[in-house]
Coordinates of C-alpha atoms and ligand atoms in Angstrom, one line a residue:
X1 CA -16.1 211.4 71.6
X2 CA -17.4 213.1 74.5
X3 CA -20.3 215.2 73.2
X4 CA -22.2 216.0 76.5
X5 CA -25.1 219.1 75.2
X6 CA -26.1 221.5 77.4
X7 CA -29.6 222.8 76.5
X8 CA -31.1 226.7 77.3
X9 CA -34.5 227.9 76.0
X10 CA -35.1 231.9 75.4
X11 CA -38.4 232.3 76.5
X12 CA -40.2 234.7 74.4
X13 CA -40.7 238.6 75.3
X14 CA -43.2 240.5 75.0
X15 CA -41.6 243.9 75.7
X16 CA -40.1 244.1 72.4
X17 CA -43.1 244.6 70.6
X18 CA -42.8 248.3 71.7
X19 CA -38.8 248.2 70.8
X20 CA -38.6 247.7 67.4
X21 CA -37.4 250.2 65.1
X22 CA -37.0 251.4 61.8
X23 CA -33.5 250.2 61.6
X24 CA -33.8 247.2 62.0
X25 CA -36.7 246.7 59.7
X26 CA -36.6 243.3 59.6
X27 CA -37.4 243.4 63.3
X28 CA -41.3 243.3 63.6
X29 CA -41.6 243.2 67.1
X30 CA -41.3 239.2 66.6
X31 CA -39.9 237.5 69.7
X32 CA -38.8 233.9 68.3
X33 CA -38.4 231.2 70.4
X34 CA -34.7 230.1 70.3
X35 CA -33.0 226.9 71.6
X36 CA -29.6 226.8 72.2
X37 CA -27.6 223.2 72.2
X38 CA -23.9 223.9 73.0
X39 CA -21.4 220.8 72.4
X40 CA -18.8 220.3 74.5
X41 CA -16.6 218.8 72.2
X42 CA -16.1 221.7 70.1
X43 CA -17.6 224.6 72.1
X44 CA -20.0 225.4 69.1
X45 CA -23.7 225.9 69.5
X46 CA -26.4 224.9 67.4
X47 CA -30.0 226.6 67.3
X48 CA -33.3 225.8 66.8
X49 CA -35.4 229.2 66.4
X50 CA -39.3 229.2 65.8
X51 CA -41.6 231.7 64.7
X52 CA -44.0 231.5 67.8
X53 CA -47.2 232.2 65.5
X54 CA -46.8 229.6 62.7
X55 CA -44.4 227.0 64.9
X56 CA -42.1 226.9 61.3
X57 CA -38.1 226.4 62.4
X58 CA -35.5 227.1 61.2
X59 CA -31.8 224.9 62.0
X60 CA -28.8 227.5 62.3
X61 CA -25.0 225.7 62.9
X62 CA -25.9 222.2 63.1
X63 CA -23.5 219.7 64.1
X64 CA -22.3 216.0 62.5
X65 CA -20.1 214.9 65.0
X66 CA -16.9 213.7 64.0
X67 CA -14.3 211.9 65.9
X68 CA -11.0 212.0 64.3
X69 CA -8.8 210.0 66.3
X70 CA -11.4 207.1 64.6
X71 CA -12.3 208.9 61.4
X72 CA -15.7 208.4 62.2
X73 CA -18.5 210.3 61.6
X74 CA -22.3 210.1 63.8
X75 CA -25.8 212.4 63.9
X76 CA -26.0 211.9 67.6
X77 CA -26.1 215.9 67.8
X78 CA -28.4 216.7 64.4
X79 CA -30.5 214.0 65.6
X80 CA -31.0 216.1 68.7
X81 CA -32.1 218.6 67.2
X82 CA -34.9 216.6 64.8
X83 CA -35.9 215.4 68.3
X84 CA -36.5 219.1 69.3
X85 CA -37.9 219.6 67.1
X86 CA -40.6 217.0 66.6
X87 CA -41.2 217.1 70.6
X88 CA -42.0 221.1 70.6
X89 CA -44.4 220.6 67.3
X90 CA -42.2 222.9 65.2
X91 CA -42.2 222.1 61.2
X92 CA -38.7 222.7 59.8
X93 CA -38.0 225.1 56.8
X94 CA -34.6 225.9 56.7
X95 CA -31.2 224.4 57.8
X96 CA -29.2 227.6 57.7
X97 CA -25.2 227.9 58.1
X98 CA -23.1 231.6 59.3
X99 CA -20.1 230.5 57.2
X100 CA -18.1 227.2 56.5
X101 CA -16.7 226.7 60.0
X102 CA -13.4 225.2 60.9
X103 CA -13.9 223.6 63.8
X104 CA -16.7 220.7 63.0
X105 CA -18.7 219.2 60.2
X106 CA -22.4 221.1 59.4
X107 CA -24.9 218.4 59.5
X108 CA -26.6 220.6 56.6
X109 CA -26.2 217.5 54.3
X110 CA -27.7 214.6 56.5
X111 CA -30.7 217.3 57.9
X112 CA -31.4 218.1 54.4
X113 CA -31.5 214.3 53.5
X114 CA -33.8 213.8 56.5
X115 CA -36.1 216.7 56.2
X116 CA -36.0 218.0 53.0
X117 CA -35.8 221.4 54.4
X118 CA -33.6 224.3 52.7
X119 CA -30.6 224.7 52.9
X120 CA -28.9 228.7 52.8
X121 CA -26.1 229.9 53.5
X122 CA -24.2 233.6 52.3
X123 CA -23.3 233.8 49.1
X124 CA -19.7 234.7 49.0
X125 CA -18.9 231.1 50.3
X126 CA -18.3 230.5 46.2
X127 CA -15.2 232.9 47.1
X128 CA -14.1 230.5 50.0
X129 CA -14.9 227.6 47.2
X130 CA -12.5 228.8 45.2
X131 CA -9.3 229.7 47.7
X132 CA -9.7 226.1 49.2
X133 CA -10.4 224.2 45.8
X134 CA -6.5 225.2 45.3
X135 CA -5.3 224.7 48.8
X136 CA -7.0 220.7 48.1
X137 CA -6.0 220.3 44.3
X138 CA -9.8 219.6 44.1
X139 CA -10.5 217.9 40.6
X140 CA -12.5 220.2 37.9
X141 CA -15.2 218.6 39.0
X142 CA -16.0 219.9 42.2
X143 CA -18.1 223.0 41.4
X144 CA -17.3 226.1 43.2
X145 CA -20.3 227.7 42.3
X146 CA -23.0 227.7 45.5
X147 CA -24.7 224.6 43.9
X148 CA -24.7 222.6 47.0
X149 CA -26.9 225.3 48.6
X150 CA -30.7 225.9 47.5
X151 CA -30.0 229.6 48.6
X152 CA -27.3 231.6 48.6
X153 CA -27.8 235.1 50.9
X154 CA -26.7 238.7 49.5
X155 CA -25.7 241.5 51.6
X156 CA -29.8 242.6 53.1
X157 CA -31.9 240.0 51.4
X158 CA -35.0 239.3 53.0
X159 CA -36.7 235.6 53.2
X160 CA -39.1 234.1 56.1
X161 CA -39.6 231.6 58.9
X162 CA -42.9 230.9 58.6
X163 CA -44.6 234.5 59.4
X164 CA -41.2 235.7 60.6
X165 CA -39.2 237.9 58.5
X166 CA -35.4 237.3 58.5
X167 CA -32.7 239.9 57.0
X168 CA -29.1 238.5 56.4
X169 CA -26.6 240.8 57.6
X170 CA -23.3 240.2 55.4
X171 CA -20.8 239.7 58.6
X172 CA -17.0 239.0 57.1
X173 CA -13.9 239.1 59.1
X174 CA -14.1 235.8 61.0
X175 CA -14.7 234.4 57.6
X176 CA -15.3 236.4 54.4
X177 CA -18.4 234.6 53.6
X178 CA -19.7 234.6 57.3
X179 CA -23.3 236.4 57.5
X180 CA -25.3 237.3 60.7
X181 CA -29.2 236.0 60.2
X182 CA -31.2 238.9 62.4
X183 CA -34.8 237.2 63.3
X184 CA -37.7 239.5 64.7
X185 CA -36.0 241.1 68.4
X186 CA -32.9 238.1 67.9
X187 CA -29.6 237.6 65.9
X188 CA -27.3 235.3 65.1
X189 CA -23.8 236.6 65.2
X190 CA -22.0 233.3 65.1
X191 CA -18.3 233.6 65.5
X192 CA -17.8 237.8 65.7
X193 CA -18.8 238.1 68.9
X194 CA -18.8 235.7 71.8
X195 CA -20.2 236.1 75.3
X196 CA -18.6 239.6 76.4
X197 CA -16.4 237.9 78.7
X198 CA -14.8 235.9 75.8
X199 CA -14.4 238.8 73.1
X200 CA -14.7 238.2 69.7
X201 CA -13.7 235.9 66.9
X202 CA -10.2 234.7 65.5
X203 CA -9.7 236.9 62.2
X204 CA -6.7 234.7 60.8
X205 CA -8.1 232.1 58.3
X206 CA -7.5 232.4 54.9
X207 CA -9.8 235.5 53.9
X208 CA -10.6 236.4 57.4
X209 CA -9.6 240.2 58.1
X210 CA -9.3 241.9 61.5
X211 CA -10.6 245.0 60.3
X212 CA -13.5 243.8 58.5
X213 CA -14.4 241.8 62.0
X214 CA -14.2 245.3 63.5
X215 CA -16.4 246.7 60.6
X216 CA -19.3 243.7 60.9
X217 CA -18.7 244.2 64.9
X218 CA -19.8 248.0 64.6
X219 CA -22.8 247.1 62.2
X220 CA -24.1 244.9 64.7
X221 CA -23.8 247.1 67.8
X222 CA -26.1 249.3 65.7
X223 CA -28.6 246.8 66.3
X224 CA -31.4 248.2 69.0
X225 CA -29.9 247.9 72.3
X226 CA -31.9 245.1 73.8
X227 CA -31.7 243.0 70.8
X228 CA -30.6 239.4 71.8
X229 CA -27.4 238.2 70.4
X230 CA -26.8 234.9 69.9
X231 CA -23.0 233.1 69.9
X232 CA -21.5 230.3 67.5
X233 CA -19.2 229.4 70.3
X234 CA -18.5 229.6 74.2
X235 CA -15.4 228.0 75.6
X236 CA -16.6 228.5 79.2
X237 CA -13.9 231.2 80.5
X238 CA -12.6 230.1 84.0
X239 CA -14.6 226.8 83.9
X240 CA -18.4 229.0 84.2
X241 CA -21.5 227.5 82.9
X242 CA -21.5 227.6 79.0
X243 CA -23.7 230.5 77.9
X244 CA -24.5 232.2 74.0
X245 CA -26.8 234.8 74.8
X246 CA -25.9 238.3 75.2
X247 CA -27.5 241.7 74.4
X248 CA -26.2 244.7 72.2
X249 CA -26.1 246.6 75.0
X250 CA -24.2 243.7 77.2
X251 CA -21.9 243.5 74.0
X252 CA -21.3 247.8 73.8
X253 CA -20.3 247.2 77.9
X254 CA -18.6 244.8 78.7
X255 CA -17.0 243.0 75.7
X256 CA -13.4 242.1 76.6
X257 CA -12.1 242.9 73.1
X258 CA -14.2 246.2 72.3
X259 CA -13.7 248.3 75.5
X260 CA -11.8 251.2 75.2
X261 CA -10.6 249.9 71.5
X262 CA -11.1 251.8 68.7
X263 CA -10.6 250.3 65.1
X264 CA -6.6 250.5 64.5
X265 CA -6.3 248.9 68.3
X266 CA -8.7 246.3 67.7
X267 CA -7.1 245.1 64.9
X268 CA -3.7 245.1 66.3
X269 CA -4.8 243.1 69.6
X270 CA -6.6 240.7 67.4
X271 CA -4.2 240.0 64.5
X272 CA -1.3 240.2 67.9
X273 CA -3.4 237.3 69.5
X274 CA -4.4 235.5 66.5
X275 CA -0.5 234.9 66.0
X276 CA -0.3 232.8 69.0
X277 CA -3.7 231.1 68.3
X278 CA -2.3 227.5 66.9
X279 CA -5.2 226.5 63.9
X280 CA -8.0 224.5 64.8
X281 CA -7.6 220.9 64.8
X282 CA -10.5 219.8 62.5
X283 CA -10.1 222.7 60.0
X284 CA -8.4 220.8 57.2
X285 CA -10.7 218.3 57.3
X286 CA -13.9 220.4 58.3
X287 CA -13.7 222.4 55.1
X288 CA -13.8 220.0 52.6
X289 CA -17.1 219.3 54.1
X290 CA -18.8 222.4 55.1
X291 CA -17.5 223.6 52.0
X292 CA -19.2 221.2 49.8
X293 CA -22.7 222.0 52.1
X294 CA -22.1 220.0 54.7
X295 CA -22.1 216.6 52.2
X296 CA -18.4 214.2 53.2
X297 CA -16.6 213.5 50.0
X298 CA -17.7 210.9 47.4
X299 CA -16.8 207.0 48.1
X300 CA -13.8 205.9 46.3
X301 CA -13.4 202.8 44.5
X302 CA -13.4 200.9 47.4
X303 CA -16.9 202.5 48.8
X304 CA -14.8 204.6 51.3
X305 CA -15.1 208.1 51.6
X306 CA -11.7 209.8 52.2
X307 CA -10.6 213.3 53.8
X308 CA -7.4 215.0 52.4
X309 CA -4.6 216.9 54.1
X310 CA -2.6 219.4 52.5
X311 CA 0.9 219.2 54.3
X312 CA 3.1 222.4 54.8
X313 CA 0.4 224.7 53.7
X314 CA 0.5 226.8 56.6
X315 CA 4.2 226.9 57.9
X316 CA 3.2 230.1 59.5
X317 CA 0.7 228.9 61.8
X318 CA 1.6 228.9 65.6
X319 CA 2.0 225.2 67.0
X320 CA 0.2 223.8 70.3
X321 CA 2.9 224.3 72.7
Ligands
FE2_1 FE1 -16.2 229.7 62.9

């Protein structure tokens, strides 16, 4: 699988010491150093984000690559990151996830094996548990209860990066467990907004919601205006150089989704555009792992582990053409 990485680092800056403000109390004028690694083969990006002061990391997105013409499965891309890590003298504490995603595997599983780090990720994903336990016929078994997490994030709860506080932002419509992790002057927005030029999220997985999107959009524009935004995807519009980092202000500009849109057309262009989207091609098989924390399902008798596919479960979904 082609999996070139392109690599950007977010220097810090200094000028947002002066810019934080009471809204955003979680932003203390902290300017983490964030490293973006975008694959190619699925157009997601992984970060690596360090409180300067204390050098503790935190992993947000990671990656296990998956190849599903072979069915196999490598760490070429969390590896990376461990490698980042280790160079730049950072000590990892958490290996966080914005929502089960449906385009590749978390590596939350293998990091956690390799680091011991702690995993989090929001805690409505027990309400995505559920709705895809049915869609699978998952045995009794499989818990739908958070347990493969060691955190689960609420709506506003606070926890740390080293010195650095971090307040989770609950962020559905893309997903409806998807939260937005907002990090001294930086947050991570995952899959609601892309770079402006790209607009904004798909809404049309089961329990995603076009308005909600909207809703979560609008709570993070509220963000100060020079706050850094950082992307779960970029699919390089008209072949440009892959980029994730935008601005609030950049985003209230120029975003080809939001301008001149108000709620009621937002949600109509969306849902109208999601209708021709055909699925992603690793979802079925991507959320039976990231739903189960990023861990691939238990061997069978014959020491192989297995994905399932639940046939004519979608009829509705556009095909590629
Ligand atoms: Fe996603």
């Amino acid at each position: 699988m082609t999996n070139a990485i392109f690599e950007s680092v977010s220097a810090a800056r200094p000028d947002h010491l002066q810019l934080a403000s009471p809204a955003t109390a979680a932003n203390t004028g902290v300017s983490p150093d964030v490293t973006g690694f975008h694959d190619e083969a699925t157009g997601s990006v992984q970060y690596v984000v360090a409180d300067p002061v204390t050098r503790k990391s935190a992993i947000i997105d990671p990656v296990l690559d998956f190849d599903p013409r072979s069915g196999s499965t490598r760490t070429t891309s969390a590896d990376r990151l461990l490698k980042h890590i280790e160079a730049h003298g950072l000590t990892l504490e958490w290996i966080l996830d914005t929502h089960p995603h449906a385009d590749h595997f978390s590596a939350a599983g293998y990091l956690k094996d390799m680091t011991g780090a702690s995993t989090g990720i929001g805690e409505r994903v027990v309400e995505m548990q559920r709705l895809w336990k049915a869609f699978y016929n998952l045995p009794d078994s499989v818990p739908v209860d958070g347990s493969q997490w060691d955190r689960l994030f609420a709506d506003e709860e606070r926890f740390t990066v080293g010195e650095m506080d971090v307040r989770v932002l609950l962020s559905p419509g893309h997903t409806l467990s998807s939260v937005t992790y907002v990090m001294g002057n930086a947050a991570f927005v995952h899959d609601t907004l892309f770079m402006p030029d790209s607009g904004t999220a798909r809404a049309d997985f089961p329990g995603g919601d076009a308005r909600q999107l909207w809703r979560t959009i609008q709570r993070i524009l509220q963000l100060p205006s020079d706050t850094r935004l950082f992307s779960g995807h970029d699919y390089r519009p008209n072949g440009r150089n892959a980029a994730w980092e935008s601005t609030v202000a950049a985003q209230r500009a120029h975003n080809l989704h939001l301008k001149n849109c108000d709620e009621s057309k937002f949600v109509k262009l969306r849902t109208e555009r999601d209708r021709s989207l055909p699925m992603p091609a690793l979802m079925l098989s991507a959320l039976q792992v990231n739903l189960a924390g990023g861990r691939l399902p238990p061997p069978e008798s014959d020491g192989r582990r297995y994905l399932k596919i639940p046939l004519n479960t979608f009829p509705q979904a556009s095909w590629v053409a």
